Coordinates of C-alpha atoms in Angstrom, one line a residue:
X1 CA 6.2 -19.1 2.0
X2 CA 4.4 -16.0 2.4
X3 CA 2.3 -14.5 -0.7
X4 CA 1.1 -11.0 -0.4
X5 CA -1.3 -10.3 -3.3
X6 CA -2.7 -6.5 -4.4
X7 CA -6.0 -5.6 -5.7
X8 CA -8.0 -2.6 -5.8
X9 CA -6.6 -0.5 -8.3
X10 CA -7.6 1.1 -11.4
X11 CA -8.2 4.1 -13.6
X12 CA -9.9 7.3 -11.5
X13 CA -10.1 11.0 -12.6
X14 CA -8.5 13.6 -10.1
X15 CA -10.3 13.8 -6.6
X16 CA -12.0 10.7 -6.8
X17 CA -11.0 7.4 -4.4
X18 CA -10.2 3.7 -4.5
X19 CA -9.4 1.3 -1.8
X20 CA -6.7 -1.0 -2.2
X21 CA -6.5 -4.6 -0.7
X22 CA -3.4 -6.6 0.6
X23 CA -4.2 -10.3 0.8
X24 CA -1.3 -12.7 2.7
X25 CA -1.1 -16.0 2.4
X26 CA 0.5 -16.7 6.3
X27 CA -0.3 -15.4 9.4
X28 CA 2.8 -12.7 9.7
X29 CA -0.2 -9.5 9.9
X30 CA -0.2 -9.5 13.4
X31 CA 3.8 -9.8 14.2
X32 CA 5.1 -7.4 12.0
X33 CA 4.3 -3.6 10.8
X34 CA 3.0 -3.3 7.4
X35 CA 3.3 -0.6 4.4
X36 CA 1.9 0.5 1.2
X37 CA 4.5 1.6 -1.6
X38 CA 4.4 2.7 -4.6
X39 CA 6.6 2.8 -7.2
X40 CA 5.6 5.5 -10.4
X41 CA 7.6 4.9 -14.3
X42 CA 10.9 5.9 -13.9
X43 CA 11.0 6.7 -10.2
X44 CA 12.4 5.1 -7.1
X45 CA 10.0 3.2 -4.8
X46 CA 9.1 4.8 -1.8
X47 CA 7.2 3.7 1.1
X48 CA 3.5 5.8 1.3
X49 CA 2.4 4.3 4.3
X50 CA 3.1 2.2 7.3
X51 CA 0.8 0.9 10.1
X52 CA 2.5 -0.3 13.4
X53 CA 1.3 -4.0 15.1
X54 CA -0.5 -1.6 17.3
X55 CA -2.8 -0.4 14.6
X56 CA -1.1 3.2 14.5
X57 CA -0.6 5.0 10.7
X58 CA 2.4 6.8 9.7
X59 CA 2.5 8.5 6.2
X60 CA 4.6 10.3 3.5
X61 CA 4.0 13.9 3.9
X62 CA 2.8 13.1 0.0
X63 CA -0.3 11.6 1.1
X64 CA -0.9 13.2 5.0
X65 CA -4.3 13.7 5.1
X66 CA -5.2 11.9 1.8
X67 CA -4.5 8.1 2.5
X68 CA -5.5 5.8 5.7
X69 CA -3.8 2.8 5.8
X70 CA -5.9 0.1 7.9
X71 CA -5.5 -3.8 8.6
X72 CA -7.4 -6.7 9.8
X73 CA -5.1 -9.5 11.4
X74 CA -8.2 -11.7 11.1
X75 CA -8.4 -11.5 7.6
X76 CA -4.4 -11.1 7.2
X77 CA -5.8 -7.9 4.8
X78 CA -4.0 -4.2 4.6
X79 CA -6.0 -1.8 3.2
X80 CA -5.2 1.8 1.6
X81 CA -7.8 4.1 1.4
X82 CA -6.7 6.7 -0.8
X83 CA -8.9 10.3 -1.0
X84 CA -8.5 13.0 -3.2
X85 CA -6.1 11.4 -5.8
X86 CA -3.6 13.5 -7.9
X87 CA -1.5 12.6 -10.8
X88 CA 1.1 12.3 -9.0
X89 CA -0.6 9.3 -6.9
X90 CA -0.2 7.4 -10.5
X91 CA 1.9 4.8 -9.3
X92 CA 2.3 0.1 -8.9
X93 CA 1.0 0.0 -6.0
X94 CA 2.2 -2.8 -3.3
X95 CA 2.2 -3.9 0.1
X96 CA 5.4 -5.3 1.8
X97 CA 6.4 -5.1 5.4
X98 CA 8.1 -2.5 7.2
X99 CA 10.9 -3.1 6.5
X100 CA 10.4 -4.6 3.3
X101 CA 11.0 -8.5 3.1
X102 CA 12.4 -9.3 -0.6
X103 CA 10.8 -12.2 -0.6
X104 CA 7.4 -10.5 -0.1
X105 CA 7.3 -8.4 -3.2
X106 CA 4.2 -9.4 -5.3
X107 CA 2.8 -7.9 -8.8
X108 CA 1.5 -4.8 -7.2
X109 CA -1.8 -3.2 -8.4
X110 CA -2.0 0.1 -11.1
X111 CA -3.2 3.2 -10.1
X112 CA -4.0 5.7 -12.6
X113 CA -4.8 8.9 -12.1
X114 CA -5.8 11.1 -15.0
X115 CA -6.3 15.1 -14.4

């Protein structure tokens, strides 16, 4: 059974940056595309950022520009480096794969951003 654990998060002011960190427990980084969600209070989820087996990022127009989404099949790590965060990035934070596997889902990691 796979485990996919977030860390990273925390409280920043506006325009500062954190990295997040998406730990798996099985080998499945290099097989499948991976993505960042988030999911803020009382909103849907919604996926942020997605990168391809080949290493390529794809992003909400939200975050173009902001975010960079990296992985390390060695490791079986995702990474979200997120730049120039708004209020609006105030969010759970978690990793999953693209698409998502229920199964996956773990406790995400808070991201506050205050203004």
């Amino acid at each position: 059974q796979v485990q996919l654990v977030e860390s990273g998060g925390g409280l920043v002011q506006a325009g500062g940056s954190l990295r997040l960190s998406c730990a798996a427990s099985g080998s499945i980084f290099s097989i499948l595309a991976m993505g960042w969600y988030r999911q803020a209070a009382g909103k849907r989820r919604e996926l942020v950022a997605t990168i391809t087996r080949g290493g390529s990022g794809i992003y909400a127009d939200s975050v173009k520009g902001r975010f960079t989404i990296a992985r390390d099949n060695a490791k079986n790590t995702v990474f979200l480096q997120m730049n120039s965060l708004k209020p609006e990035d105030t969010a759970v934070y978690y990793c999953n794969t693209v698409p998502t596997t229920n199964d996956y889902w773990g406790q995400g990691t808070q991201v506050t951003v205050s203004s």
